[in-house]
Coordinates of C-alpha atoms in Angstrom, one line a residue:
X348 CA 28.9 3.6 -7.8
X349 CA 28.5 7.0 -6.2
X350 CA 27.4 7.3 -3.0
X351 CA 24.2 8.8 -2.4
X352 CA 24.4 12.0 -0.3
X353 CA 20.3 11.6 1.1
X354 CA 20.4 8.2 3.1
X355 CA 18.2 6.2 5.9
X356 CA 20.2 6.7 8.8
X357 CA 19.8 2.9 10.3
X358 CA 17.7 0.0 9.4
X359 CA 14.9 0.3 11.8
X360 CA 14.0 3.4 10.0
X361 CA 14.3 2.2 6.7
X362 CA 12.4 -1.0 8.1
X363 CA 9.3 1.2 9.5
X364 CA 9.3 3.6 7.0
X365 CA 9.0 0.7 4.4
X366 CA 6.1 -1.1 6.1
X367 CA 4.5 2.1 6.4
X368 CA 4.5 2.7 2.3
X369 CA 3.6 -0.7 1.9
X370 CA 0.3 -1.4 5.0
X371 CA -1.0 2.0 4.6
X372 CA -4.2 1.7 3.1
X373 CA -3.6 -1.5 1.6
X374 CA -4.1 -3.3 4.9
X375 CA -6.4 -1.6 7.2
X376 CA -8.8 0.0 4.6
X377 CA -8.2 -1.7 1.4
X378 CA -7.6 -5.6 2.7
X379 CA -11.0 -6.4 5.1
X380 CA -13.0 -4.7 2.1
X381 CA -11.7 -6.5 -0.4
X382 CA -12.0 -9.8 1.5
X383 CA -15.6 -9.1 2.1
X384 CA -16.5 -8.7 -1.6
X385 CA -14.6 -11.5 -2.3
X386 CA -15.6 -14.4 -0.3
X387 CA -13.8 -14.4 3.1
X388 CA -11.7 -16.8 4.1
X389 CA -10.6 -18.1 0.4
X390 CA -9.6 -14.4 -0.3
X391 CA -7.4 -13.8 2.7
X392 CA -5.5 -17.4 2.5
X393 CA -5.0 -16.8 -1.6
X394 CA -3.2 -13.2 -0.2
X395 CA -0.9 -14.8 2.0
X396 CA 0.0 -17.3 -0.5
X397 CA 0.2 -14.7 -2.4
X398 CA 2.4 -12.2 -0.6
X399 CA 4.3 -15.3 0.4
X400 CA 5.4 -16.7 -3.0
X401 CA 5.2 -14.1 -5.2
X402 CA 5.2 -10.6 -3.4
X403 CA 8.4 -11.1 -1.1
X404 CA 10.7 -11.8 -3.8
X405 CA 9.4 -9.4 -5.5
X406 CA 10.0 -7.0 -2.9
X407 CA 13.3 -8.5 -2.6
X408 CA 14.2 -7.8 -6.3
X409 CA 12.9 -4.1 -5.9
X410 CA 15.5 -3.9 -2.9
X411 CA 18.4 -5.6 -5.1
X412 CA 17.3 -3.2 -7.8
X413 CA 17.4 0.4 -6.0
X414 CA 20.2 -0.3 -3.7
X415 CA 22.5 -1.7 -6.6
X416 CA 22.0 1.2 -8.5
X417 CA 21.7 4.1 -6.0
X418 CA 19.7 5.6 -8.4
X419 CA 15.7 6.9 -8.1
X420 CA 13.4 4.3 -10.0
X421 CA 13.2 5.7 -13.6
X422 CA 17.2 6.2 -13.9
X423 CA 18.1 2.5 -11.7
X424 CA 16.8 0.6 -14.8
X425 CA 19.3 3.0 -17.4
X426 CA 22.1 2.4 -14.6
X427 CA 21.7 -1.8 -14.7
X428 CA 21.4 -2.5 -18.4
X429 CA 22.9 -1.7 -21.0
X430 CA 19.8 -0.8 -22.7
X431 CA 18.2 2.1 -21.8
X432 CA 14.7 0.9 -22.8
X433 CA 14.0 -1.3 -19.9
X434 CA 14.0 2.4 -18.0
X435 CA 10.1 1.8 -19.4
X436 CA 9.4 -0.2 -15.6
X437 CA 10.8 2.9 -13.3
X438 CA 8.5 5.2 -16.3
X439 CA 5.3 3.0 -15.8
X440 CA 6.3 2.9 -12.0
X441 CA 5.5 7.1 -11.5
X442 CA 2.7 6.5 -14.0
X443 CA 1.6 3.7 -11.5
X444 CA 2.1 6.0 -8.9
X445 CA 0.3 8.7 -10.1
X446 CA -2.7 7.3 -11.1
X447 CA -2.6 5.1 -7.3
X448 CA -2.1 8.9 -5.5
X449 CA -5.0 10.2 -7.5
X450 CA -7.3 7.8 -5.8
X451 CA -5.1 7.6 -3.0
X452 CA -5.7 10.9 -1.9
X453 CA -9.4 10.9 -2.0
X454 CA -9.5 8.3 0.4
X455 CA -6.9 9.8 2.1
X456 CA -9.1 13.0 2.2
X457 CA -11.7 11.0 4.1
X458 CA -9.5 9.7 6.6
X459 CA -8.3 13.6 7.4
X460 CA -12.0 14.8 7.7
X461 CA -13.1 11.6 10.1
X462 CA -9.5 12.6 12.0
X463 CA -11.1 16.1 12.6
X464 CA -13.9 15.5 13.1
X465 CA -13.2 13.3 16.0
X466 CA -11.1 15.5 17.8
X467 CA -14.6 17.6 19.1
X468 CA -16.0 14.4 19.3
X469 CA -18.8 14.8 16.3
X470 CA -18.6 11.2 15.2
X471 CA -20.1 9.3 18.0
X472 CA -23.4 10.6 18.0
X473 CA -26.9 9.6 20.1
X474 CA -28.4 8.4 16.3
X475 CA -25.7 5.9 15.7
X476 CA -26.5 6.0 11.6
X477 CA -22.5 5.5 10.8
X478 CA -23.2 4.5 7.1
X479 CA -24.9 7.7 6.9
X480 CA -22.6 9.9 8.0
X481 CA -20.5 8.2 5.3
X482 CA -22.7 8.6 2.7
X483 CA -23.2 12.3 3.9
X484 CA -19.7 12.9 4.3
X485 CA -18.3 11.1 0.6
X486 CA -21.8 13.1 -0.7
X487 CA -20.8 16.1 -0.4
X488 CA -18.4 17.4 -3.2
X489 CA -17.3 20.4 -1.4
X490 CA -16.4 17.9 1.4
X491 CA -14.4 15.8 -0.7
X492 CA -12.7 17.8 -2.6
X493 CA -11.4 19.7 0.9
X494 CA -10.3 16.6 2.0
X495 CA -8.4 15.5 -0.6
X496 CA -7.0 18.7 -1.4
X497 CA -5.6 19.4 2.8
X498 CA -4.0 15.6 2.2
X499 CA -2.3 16.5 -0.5
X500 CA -0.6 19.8 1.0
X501 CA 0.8 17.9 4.0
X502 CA 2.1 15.3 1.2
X503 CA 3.9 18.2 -0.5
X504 CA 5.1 19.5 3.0
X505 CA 6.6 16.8 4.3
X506 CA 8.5 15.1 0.8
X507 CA 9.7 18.5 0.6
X508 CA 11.9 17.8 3.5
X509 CA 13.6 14.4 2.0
X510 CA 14.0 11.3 3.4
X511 CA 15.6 11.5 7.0
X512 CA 13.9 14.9 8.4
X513 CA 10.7 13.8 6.7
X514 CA 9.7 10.3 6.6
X515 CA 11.9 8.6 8.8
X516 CA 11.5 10.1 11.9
X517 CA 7.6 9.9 11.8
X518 CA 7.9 6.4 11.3
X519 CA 10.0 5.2 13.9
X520 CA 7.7 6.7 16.4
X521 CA 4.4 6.1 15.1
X522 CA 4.3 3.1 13.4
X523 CA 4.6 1.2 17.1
X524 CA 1.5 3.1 18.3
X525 CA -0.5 2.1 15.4
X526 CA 0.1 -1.7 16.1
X527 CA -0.6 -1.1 19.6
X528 CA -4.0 0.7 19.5
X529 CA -5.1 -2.6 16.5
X530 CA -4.5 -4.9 18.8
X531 CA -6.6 -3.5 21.3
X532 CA -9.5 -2.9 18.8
X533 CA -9.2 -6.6 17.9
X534 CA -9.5 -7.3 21.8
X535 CA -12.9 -5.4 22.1
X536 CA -14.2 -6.9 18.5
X537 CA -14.0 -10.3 19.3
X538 CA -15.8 -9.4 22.8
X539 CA -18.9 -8.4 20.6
X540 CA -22.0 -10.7 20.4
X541 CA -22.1 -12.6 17.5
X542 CA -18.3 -11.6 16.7
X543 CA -17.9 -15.8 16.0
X544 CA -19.7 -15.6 12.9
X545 CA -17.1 -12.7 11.7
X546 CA -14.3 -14.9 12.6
X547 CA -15.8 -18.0 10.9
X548 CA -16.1 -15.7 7.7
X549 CA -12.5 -14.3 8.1
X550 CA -10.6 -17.3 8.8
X551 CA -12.9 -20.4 7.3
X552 CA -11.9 -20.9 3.9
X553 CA -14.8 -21.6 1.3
X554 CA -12.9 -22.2 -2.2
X555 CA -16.5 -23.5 -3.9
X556 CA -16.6 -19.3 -4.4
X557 CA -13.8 -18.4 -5.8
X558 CA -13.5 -17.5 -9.3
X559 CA -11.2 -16.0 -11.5
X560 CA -11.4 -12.6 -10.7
X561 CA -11.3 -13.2 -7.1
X562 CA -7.9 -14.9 -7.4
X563 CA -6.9 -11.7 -9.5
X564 CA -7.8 -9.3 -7.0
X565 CA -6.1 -11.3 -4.5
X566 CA -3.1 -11.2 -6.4
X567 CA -3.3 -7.5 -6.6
X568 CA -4.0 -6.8 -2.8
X569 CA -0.5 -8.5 -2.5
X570 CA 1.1 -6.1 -5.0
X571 CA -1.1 -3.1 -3.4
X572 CA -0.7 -3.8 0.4
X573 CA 3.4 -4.3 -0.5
X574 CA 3.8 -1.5 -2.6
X575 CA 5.6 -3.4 -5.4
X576 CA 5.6 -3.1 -9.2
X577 CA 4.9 0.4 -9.4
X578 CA 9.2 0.6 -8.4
X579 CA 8.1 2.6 -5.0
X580 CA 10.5 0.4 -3.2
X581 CA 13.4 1.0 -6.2
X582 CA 13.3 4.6 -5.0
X583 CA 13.1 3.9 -1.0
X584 CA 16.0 1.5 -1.3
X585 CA 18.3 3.3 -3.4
X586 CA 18.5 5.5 0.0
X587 CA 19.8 2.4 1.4
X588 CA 23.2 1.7 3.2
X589 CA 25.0 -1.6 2.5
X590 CA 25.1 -3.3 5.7
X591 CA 21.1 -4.2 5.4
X592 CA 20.0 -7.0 4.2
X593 CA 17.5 -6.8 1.5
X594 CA 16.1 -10.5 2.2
X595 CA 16.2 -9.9 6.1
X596 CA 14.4 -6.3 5.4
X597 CA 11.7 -7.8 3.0
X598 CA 11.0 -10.5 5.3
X599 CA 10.6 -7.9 8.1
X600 CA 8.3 -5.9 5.8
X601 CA 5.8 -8.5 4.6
X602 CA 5.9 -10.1 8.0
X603 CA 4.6 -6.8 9.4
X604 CA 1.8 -7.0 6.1
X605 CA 0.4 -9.7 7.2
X606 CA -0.2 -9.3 10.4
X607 CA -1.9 -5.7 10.0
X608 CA -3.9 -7.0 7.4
X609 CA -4.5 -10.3 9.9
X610 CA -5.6 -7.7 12.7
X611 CA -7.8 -5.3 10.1
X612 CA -9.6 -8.2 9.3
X613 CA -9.9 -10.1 13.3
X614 CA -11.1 -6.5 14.3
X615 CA -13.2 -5.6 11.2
X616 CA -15.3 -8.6 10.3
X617 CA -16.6 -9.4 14.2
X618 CA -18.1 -6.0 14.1
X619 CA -19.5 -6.5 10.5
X620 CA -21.4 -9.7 11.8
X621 CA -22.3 -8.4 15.2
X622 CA -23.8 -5.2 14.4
X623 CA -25.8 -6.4 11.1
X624 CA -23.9 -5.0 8.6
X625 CA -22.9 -6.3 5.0
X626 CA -18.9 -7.4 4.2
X627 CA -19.7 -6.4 0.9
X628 CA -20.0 -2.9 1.8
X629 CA -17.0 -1.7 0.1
X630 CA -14.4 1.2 0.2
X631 CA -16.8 2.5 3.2
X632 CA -16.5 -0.5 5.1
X633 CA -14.0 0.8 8.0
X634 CA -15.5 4.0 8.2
X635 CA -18.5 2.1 9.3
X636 CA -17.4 -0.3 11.6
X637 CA -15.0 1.6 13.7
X638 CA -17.5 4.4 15.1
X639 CA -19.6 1.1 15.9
X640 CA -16.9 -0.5 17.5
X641 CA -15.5 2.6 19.9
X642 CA -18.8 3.7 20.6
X643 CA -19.7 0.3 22.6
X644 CA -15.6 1.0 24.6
X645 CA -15.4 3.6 27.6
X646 CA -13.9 6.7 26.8
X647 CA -14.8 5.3 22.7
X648 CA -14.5 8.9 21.6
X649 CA -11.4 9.2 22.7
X650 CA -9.8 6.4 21.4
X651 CA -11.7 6.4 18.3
X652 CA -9.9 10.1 18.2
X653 CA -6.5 8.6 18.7
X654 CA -6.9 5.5 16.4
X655 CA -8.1 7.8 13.3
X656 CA -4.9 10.1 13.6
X657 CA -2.8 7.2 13.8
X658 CA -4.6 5.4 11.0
X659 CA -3.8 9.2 9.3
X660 CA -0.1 8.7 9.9
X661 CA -0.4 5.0 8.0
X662 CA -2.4 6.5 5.2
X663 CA -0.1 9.4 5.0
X664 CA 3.0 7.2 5.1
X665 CA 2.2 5.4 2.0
X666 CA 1.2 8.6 -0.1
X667 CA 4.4 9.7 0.8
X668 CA 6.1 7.4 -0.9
X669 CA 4.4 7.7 -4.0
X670 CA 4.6 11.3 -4.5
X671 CA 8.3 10.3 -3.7
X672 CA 8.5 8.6 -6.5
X673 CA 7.4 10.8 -8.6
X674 CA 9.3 13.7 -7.2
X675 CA 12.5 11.8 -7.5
X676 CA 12.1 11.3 -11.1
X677 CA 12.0 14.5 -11.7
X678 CA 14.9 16.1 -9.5
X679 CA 17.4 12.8 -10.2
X680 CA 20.0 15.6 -12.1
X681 CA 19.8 18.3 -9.5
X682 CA 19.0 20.6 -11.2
X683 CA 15.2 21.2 -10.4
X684 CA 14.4 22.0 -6.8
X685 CA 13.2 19.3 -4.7
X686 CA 10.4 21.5 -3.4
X687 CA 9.2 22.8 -6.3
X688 CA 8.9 19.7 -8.1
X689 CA 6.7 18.3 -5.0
X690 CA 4.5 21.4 -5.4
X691 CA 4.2 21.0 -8.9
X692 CA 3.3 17.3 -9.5
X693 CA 1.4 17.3 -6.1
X694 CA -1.1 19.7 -7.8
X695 CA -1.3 17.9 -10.7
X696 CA -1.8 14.7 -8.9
X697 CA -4.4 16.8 -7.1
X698 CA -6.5 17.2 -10.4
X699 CA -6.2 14.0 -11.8
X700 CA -7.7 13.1 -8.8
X701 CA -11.2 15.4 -8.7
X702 CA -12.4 13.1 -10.9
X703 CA -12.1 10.2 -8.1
X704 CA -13.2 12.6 -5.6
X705 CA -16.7 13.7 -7.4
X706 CA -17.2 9.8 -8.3
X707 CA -20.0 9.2 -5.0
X708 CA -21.2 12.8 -5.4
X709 CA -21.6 14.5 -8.4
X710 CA -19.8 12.1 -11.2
X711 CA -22.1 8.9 -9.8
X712 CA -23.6 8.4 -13.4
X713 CA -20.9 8.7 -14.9
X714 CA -19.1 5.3 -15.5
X715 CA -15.8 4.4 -17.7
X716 CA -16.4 0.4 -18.4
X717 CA -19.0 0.1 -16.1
X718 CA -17.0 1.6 -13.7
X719 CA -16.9 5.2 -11.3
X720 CA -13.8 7.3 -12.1
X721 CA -12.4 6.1 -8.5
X722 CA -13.4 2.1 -9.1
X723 CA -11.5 2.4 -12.6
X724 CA -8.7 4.1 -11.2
X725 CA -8.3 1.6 -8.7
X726 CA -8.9 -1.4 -11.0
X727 CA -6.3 0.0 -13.4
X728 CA -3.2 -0.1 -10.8
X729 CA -4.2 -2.9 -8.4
X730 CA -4.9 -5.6 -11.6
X731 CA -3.2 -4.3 -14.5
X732 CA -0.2 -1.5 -14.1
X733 CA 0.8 -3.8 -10.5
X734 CA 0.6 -6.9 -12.2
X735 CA 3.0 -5.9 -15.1
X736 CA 4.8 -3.7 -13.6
X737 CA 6.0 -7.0 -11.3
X738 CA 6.1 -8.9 -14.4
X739 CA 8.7 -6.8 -16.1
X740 CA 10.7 -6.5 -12.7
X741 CA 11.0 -10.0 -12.5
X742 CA 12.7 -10.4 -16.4
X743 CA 14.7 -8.0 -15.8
X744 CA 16.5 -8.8 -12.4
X745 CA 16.8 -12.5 -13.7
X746 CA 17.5 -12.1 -17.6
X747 CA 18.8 -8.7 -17.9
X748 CA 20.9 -7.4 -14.9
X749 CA 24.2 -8.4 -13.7
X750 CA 23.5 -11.7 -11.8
X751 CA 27.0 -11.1 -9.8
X752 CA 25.4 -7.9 -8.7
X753 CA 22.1 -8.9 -8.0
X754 CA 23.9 -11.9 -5.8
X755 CA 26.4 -9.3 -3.9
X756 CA 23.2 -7.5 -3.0
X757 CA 21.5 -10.4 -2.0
X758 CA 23.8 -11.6 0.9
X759 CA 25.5 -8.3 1.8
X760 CA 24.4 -7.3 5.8
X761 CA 24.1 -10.7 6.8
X762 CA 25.5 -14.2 6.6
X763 CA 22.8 -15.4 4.8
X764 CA 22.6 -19.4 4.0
X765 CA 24.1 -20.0 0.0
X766 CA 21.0 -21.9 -0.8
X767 CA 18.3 -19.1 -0.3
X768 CA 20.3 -16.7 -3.5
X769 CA 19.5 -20.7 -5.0
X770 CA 16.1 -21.0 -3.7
X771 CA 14.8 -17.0 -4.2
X772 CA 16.6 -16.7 -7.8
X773 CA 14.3 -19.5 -10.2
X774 CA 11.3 -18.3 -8.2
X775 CA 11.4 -15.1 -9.8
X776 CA 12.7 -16.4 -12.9
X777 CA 9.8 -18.9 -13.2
X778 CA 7.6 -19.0 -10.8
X779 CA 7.1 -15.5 -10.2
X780 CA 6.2 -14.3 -13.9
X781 CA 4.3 -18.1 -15.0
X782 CA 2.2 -17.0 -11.9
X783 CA 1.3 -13.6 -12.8
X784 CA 0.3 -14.7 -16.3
X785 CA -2.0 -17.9 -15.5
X786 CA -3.5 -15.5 -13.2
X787 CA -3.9 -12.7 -15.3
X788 CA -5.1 -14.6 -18.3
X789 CA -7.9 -16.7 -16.4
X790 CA -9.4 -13.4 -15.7
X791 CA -9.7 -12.3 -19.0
X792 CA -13.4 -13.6 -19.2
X793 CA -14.4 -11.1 -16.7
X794 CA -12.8 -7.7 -19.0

């Protein structure tokens, strides 16, 4: 197969670049929400379990897939079968994508004005009314629609340079600083007074609350905080030299998952408890509890500053890979300019998302099955596009491609043991898909 001429240039790169598309928002703003609307401790062990089972061989399959093609997600499916219909999973990928980066964005948006703001120092006021500011800030159409429009442009700017001179060398260096300045949030949290009761309701299990639509959503904050079944990680692997190992690479990625989402939640729900406030805040949750948290540390500005620009870089690292997507779909022939395609879809992507952006502001009333245009949005691609989209990848890497392929891809980079191919290959033939169903189905009530 031909050789692909735009390539990762070593594994830690490809590594960090993949963990950044898949924590991103997923972990550090997504997860502790999500866990607080959803009962705690029940939620977070159901995600591990979850990203355990079912999302690392998944990831592992998107690997096989993109690297044993070579091909951007959309033309990898037309490449492994001999059917060119099952190219419908790379198609409802970009779809995936865009609707995700419509959303995406607008939180993204926030992120960039709380990163400014910061800088001067505007966050950490006398007044201390954090949920306010939010409120003001995501109030305020102008506002949003600023914010979400400047994220965006650096989107375009960057995926306009490719791979290498783009995406990789940002992650290599800021990735590391990210973990760093988590773990010393986490410190302070726990510190707090009252912090216990945070950690009891993090870590303590109570399965009396679960229902059916929690285990859903838990389910899809595994597909969401990897990045898999929307064929992101198709695209990122089909960069991808062949002395990697795709198991050893997953594993690396969803290893690194875990524990961001681990420390978003040990330095997220300690604060919560502490300070009074409700888990079940939602999607304003961390904007909330961090100006609480770095206001009570010396020099809290400061490092409030430095956290938010490298939460930026997380955020940013994720949307890049879905506007790659997209933009690789659409310049796989050469013939259309790699820059002008990111212009292109990144405006559209930047309309379909005003909707989102207006949804706490102007659009409030206005409600799509009971739900905001950002809630629907997000519902759409975390529990239904996600689900099948992982579904569908799972039939087709275990019924439709090449299984002589997908095992040469499996075990080349490293001296892997014979009986993981034996151990990794039913589980997404069974496992993987029976799960997704039962899950799916049992939530039906709540549609």
């Amino acid at each position: 197969m031909q050789k692909k001429t735009d390539q990762w240039s070593s594994k830690l790169g490809f590594i960090l670049s993949s963990a950044g598309a898949a924590i991103g928002l997923g972990a550090i703003w997504k997860f502790p929400y999500m866990t607080g609307m959803n009962g705690g401790g029940a939620f977070f062990l159901l995600f591990i379990g979850f990203t355990i089972i079912i999302g690392l061989p998944l990831l592992i399959a998107e690997f096989i897939i993109g690297r044993g093609a070579q091909k951007e997600a959309v033309s990898a499916y037309k490449v492994l079968a001999s059917n060119n219909g099952w190219s419908i999973i790379g198609k409802l990928g970009v779809f995936g994508a865009f609707i995700l980066m419509s959303f995406y964005s607008v939180v993204g948006g926030w992120v960039l004005i709380y990163s400014a703001m910061s800088i001067p120092g505007l966050i950490i006021t006398g007044t201390a009314d954090y949920q306010g500011l939010f409120t003001t800030i995501t109030g305020n159409p102008g506002i949003t629609i600023l914010g979400h429009a400047l994220f965006m442009i650096i989107n375009i700017i960057v995926i306009s340079f490719g791979i290498k001179n783009g995406i990789e060398k940002a992650s290599k260096v800021l990735m590391p600083l990210l973990f760093i300045f988590f773990i010393i949030l986490v410190i302070r949290a726990v510190t707090f007074e009252g912090a216990m009761e945070g950690l009891e309701f993090f870590l303590q299990p109570d399965f009396s609350k679960l229902t059916g639509e929690n285990v859903l959503y838990a389910l899809g904050q595994s597909f969401f905080s990897l990045a898999v079944g929307i064929s992101v990680m198709v695209t990122y692997s089909s960069y991808l030299k062949k002395d990697v190992s795709l198991p050893m690479s997953a594993g690396s990625v969803s290893i690194m998952n875990i524990f961001v989402s681990l420390l978003a939640g040990l330095a997220i729900f300690p604060i919560v408890f502490s300070f009074g406030l409700e888990p079940t805040e939602g999607p304003g949750l961390l904007f909330i509890v961090l100006p609480e948290a770095f206001a009570q540390m010396p020099l809290g500005e400061l490092f409030l500053c430095l956290f938010l620009l490298l939460f930026l870089f997380a955020v940013l690292t994720s949307s890049f890979s879905m506007l790659e997507i997209i933009t690789s779909a659409f310049t796989a022939n050469k013939q259309r300019s790699r820059t002008k395609v990111a212009w292109i879809a990144g405006f559209i992507v930047f309309l379909a998302g005003i909707p989102a952006a207006l949804s706490s502001n102007v659009l409030v009333d206005v409600k799509i099955f009971g739900l905001t245009a950002f809630d629907a949005s997000d519902f759409l691609v975390s529990n239904i596009i996600l689900p099948l989209g992982c579904l569908l990848i799972a039939i087709f890497i275990t019924f439709v491609m090449d299984k002589a392929l997908v095992k040469q891809e499996f075990y080349y980079g490293r001296n892997l043991s014979p009986g993981l191919f034996r151990l990794w290959f039913p589980i997404m033939r069974w496992l993987v898909p029976v799960t997704i169903i039962i899950v799916f189905v049992s939530s039906l009530g709540m549609l």
